[in-house]
PDB file of N, CA and C in Angstrom:
ATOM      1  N   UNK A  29       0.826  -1.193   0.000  1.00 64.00           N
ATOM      2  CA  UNK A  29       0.000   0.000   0.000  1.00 64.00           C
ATOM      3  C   UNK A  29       0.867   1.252   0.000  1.00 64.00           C
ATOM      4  N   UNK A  30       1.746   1.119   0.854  1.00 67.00           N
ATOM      5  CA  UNK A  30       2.603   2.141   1.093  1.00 67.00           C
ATOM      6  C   UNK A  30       3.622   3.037  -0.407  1.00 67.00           C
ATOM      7  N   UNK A  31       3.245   2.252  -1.239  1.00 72.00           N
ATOM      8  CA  UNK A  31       4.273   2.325  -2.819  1.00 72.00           C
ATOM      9  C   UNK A  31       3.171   2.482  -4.290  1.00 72.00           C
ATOM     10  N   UNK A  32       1.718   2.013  -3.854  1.00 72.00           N
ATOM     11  CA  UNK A  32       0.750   2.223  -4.867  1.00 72.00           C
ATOM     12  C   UNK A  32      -0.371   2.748  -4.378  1.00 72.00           C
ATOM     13  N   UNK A  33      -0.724   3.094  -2.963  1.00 70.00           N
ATOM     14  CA  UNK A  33      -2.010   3.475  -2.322  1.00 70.00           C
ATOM     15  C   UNK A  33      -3.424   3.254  -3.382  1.00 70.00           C
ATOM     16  N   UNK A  34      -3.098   1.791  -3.556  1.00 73.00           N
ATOM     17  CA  UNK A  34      -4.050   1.196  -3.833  1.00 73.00           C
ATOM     18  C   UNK A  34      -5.269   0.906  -3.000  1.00 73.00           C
ATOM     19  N   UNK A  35      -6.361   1.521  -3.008  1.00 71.00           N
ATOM     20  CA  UNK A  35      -7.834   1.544  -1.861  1.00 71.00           C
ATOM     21  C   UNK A  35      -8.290   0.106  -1.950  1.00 71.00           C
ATOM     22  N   UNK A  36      -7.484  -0.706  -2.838  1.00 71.00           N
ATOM     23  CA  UNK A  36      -8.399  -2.547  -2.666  1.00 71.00           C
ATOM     24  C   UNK A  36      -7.644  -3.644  -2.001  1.00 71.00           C
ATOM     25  N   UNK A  37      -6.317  -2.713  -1.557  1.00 77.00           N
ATOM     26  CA  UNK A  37      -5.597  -3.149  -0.652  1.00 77.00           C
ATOM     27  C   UNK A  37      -5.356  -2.608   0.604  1.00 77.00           C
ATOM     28  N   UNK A  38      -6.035  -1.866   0.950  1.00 77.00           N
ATOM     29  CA  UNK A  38      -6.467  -0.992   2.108  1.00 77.00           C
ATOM     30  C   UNK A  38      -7.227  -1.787   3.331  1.00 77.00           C
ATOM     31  N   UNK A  39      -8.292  -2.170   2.587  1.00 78.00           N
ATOM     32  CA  UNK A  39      -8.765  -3.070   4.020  1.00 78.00           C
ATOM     33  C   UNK A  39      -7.988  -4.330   4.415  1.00 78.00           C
ATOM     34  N   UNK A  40      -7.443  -5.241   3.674  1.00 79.00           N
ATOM     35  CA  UNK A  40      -6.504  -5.885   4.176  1.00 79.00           C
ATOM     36  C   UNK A  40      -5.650  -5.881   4.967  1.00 79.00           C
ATOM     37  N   UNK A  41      -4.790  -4.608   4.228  1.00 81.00           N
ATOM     38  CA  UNK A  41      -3.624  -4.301   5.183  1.00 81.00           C
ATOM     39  C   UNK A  41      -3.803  -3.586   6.978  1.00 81.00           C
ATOM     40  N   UNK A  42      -5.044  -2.816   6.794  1.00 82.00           N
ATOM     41  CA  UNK A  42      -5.531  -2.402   7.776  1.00 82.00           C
ATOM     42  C   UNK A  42      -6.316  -3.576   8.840  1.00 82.00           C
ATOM     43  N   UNK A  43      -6.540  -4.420   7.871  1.00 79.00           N
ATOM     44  CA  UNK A  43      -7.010  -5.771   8.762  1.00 79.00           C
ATOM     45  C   UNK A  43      -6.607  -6.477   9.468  1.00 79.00           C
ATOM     46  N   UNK A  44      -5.158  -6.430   8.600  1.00 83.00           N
ATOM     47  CA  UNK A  44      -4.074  -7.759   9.646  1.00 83.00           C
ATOM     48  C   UNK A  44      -2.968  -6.801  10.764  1.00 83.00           C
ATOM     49  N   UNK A  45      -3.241  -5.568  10.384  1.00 84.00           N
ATOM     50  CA  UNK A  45      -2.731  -4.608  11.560  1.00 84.00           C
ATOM     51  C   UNK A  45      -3.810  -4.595  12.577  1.00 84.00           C
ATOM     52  N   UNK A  46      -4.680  -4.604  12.499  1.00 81.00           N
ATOM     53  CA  UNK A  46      -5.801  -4.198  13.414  1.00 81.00           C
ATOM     54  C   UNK A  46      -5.679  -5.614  14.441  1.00 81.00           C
ATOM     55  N   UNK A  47      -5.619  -6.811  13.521  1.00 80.00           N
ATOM     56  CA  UNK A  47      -5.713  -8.143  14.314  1.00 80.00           C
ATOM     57  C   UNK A  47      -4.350  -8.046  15.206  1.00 80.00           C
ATOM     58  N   UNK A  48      -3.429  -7.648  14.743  1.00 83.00           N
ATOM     59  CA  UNK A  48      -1.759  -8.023  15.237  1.00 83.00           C
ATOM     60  C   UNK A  48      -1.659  -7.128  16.253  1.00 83.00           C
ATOM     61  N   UNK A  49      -2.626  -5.832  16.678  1.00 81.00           N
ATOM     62  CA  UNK A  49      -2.531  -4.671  17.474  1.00 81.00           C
ATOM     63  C   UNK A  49      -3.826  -4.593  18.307  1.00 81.00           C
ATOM     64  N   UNK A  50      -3.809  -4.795  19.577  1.00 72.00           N
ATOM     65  CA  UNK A  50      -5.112  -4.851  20.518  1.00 72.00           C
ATOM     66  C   UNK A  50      -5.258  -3.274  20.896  1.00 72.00           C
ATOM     67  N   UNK A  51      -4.761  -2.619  20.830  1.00 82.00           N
ATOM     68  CA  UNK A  51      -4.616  -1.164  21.451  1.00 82.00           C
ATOM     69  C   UNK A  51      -4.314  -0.166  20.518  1.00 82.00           C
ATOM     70  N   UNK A  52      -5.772   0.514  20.304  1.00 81.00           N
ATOM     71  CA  UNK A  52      -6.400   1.152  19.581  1.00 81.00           C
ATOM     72  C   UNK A  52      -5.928   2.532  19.290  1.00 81.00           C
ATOM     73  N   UNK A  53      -4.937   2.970  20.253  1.00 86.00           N
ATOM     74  CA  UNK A  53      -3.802   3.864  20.166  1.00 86.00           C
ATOM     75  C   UNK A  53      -2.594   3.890  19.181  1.00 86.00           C
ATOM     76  N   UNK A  54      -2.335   2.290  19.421  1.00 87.00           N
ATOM     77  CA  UNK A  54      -0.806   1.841  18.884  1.00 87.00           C
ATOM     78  C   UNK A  54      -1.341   1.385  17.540  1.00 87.00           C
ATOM     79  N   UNK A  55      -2.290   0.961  17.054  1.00 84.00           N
ATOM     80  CA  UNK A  55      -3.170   0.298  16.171  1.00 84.00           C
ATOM     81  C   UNK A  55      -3.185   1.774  15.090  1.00 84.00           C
ATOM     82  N   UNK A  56      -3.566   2.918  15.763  1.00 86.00           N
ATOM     83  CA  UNK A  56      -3.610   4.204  14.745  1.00 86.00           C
ATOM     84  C   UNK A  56      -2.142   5.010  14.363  1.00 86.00           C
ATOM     85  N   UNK A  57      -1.218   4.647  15.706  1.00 88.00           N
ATOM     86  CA  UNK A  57       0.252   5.504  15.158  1.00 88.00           C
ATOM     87  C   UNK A  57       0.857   4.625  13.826  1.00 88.00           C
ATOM     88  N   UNK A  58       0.513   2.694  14.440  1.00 86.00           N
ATOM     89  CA  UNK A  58       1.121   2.114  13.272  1.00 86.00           C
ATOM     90  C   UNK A  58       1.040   2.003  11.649  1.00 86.00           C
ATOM     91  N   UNK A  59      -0.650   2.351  11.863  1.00 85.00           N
ATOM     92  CA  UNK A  59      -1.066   2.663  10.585  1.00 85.00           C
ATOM     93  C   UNK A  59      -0.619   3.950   9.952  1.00 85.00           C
ATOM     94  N   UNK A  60      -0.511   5.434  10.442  1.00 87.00           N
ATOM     95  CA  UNK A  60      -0.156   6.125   9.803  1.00 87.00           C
ATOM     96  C   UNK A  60       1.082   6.538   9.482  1.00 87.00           C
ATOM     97  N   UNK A  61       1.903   5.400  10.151  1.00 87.00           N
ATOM     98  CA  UNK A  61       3.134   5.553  10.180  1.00 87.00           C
ATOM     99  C   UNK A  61       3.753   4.628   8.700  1.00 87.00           C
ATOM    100  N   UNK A  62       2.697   3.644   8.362  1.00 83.00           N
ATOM    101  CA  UNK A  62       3.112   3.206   7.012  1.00 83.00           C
ATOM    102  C   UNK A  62       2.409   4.162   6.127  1.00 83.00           C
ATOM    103  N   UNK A  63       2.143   5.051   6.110  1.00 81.00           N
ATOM    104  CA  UNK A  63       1.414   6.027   5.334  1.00 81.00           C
ATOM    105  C   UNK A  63      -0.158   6.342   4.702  1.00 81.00           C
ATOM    106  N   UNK A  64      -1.076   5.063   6.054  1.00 82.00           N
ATOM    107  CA  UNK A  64      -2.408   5.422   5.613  1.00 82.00           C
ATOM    108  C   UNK A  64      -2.451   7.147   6.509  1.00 82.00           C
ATOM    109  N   UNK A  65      -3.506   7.598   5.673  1.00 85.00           N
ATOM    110  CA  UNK A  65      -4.295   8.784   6.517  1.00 85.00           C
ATOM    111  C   UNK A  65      -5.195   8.654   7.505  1.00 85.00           C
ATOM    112  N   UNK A  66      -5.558   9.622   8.603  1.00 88.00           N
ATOM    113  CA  UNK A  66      -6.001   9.253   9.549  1.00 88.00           C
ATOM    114  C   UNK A  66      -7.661   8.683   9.740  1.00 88.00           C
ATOM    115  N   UNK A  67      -8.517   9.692   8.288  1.00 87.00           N
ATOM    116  CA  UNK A  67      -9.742   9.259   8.107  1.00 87.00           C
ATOM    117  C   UNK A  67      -9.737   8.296   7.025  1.00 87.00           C
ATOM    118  N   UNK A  68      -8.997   7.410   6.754  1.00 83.00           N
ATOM    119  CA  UNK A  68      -8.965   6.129   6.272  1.00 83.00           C
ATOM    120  C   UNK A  68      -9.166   5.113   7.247  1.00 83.00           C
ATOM    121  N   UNK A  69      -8.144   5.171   8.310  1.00 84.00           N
ATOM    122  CA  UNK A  69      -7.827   4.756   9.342  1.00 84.00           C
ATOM    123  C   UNK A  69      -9.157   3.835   9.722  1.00 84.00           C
ATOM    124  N   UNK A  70      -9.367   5.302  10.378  1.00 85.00           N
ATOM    125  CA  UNK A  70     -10.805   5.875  11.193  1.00 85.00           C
ATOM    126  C   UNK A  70     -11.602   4.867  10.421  1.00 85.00           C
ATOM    127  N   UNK A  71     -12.066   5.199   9.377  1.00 83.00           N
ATOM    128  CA  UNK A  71     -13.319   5.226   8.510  1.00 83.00           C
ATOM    129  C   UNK A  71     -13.276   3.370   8.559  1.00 83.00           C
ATOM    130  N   UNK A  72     -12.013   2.702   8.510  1.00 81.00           N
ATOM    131  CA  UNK A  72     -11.706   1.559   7.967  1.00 81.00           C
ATOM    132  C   UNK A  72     -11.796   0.663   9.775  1.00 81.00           C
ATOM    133  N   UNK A  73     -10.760   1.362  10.485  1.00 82.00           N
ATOM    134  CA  UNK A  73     -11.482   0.655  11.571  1.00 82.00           C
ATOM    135  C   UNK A  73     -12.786   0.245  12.185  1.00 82.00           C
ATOM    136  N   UNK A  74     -13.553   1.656  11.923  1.00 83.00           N
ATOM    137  CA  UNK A  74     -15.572   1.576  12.220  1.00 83.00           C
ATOM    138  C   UNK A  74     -15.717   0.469  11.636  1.00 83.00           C
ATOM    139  N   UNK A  75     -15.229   0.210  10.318  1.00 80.00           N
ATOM    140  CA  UNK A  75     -15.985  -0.931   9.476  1.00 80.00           C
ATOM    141  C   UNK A  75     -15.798  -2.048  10.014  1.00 80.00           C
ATOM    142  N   UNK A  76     -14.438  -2.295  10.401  1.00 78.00           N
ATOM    143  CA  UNK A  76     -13.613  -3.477  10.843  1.00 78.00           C
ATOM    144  C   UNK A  76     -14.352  -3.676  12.318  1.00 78.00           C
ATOM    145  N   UNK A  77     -14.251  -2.970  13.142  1.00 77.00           N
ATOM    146  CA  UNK A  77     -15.347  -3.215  14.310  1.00 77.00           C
ATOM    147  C   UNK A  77     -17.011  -3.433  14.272  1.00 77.00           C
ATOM    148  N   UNK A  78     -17.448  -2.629  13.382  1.00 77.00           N
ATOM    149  CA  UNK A  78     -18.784  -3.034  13.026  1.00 77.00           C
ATOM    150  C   UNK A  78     -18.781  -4.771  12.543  1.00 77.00           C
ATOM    151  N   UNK A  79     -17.818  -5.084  11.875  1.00 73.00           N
ATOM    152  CA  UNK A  79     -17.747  -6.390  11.307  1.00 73.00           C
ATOM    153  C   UNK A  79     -17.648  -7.441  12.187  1.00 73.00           C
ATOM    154  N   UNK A  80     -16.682  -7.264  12.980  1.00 71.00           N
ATOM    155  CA  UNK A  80     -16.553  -8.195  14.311  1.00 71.00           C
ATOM    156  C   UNK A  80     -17.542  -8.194  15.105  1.00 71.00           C
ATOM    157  N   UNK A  81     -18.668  -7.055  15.567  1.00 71.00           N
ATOM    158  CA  UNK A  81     -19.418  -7.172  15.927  1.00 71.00           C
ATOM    159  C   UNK A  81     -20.732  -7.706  15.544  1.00 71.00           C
ATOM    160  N   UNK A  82     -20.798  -7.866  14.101  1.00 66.00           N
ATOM    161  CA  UNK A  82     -21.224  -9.229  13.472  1.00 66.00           C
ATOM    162  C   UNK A  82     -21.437 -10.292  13.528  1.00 66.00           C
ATOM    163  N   UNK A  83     -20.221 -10.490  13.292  1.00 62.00           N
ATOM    164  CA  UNK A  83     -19.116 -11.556  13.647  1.00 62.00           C
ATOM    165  C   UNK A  83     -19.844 -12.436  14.645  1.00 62.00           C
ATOM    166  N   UNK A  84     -19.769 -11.065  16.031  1.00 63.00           N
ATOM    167  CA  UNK A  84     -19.819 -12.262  17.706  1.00 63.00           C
ATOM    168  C   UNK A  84     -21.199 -12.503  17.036  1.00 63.00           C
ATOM    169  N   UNK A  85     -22.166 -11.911  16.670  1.00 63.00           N
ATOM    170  CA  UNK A  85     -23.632 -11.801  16.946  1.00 63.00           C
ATOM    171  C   UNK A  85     -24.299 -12.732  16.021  1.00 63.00           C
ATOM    172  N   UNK A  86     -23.360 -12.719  15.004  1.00 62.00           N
ATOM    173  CA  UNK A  86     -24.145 -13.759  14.165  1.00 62.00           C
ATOM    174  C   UNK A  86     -23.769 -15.167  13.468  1.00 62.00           C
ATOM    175  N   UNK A  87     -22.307 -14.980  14.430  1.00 63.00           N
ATOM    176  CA  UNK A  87     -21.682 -15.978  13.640  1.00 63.00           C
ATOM    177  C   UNK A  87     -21.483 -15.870  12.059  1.00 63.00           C
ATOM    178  N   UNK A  88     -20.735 -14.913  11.538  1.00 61.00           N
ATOM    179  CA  UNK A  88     -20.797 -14.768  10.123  1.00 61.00           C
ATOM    180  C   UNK A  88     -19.558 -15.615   9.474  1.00 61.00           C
ATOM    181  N   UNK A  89     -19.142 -16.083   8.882  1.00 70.00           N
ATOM    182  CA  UNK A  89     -18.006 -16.018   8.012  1.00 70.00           C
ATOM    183  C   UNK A  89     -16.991 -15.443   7.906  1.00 70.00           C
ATOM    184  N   UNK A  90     -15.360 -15.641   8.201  1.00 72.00           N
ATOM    185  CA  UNK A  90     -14.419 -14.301   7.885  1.00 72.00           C
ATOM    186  C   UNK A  90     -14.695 -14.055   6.025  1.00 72.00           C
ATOM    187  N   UNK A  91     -15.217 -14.610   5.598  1.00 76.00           N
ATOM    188  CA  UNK A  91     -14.613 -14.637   4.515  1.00 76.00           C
ATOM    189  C   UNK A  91     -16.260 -13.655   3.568  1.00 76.00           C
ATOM    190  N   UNK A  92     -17.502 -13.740   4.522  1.00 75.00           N
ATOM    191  CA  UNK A  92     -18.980 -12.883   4.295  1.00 75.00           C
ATOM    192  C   UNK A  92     -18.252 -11.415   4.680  1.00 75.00           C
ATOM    193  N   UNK A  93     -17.705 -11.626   6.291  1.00 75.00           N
ATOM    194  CA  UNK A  93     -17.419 -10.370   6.990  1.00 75.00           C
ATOM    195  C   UNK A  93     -16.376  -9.641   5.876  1.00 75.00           C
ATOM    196  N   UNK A  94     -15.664 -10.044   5.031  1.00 78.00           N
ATOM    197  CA  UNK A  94     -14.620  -8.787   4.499  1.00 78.00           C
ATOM    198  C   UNK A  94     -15.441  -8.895   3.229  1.00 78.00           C
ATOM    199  N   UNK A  95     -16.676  -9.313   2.238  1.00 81.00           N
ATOM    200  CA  UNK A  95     -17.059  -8.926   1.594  1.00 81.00           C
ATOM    201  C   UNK A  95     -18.239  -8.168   1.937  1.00 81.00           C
ATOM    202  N   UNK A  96     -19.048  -7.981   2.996  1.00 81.00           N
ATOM    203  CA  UNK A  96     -19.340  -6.748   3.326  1.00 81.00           C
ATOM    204  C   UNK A  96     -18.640  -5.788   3.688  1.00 81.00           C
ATOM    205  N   UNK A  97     -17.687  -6.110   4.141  1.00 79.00           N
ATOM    206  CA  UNK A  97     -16.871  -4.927   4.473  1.00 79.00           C
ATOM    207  C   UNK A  97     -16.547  -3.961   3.317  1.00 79.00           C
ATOM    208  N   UNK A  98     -16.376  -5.181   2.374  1.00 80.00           N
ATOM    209  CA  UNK A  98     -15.472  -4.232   1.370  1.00 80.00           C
ATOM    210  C   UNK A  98     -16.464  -3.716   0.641  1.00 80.00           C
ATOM    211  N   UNK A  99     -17.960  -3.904   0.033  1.00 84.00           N
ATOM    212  CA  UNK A  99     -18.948  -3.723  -0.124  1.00 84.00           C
ATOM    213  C   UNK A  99     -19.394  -2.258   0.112  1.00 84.00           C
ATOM    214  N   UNK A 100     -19.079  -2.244   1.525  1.00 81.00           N
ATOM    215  CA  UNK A 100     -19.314  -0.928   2.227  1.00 81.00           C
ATOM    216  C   UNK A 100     -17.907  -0.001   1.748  1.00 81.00           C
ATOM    217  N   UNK A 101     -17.303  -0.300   1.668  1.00 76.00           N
ATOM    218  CA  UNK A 101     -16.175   0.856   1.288  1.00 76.00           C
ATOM    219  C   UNK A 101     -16.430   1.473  -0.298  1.00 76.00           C
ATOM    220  N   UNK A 102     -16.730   0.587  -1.262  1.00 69.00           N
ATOM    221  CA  UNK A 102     -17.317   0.792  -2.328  1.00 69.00           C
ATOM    222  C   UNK A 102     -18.113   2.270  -2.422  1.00 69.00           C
TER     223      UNK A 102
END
């Protein structure tokens, strides 16, 4: 992302940072420190938490949860 700021590789990369980082502090310096912006971030975490909260509630799919996700970024 950091070399093509490609937006269809955005939730990914923001995905497996988000999983690898419990602390929602360190989770936002790391991201903008590879060069997302902060209302990407933002905008991409809501989704990513809305999703997990899915997730617990409905038992979804990882694989439903990132095509709504990505759905919604659309």
């Amino acid at each position: 992302y950091r070399y093509q700021k490609d937006d269809r590789n955005l939730f990914a990369c923001l995905m497996a940072l988000y999983m690898d980082i419990q602390d929602k502090d360190e989770f936002m310096k790391q991201a903008i420190s590879y060069g997302f912006s902060v209302s990407k971030v933002a905008s991409v975490e809501e989704l990513i938490n809305g999703s997990l909260n899915n997730f617990n509630n409905n038992y979804k799919s990882v694989e439903r949860i990132v095509e709504e996700t990505r759905t919604a970024m659309s």
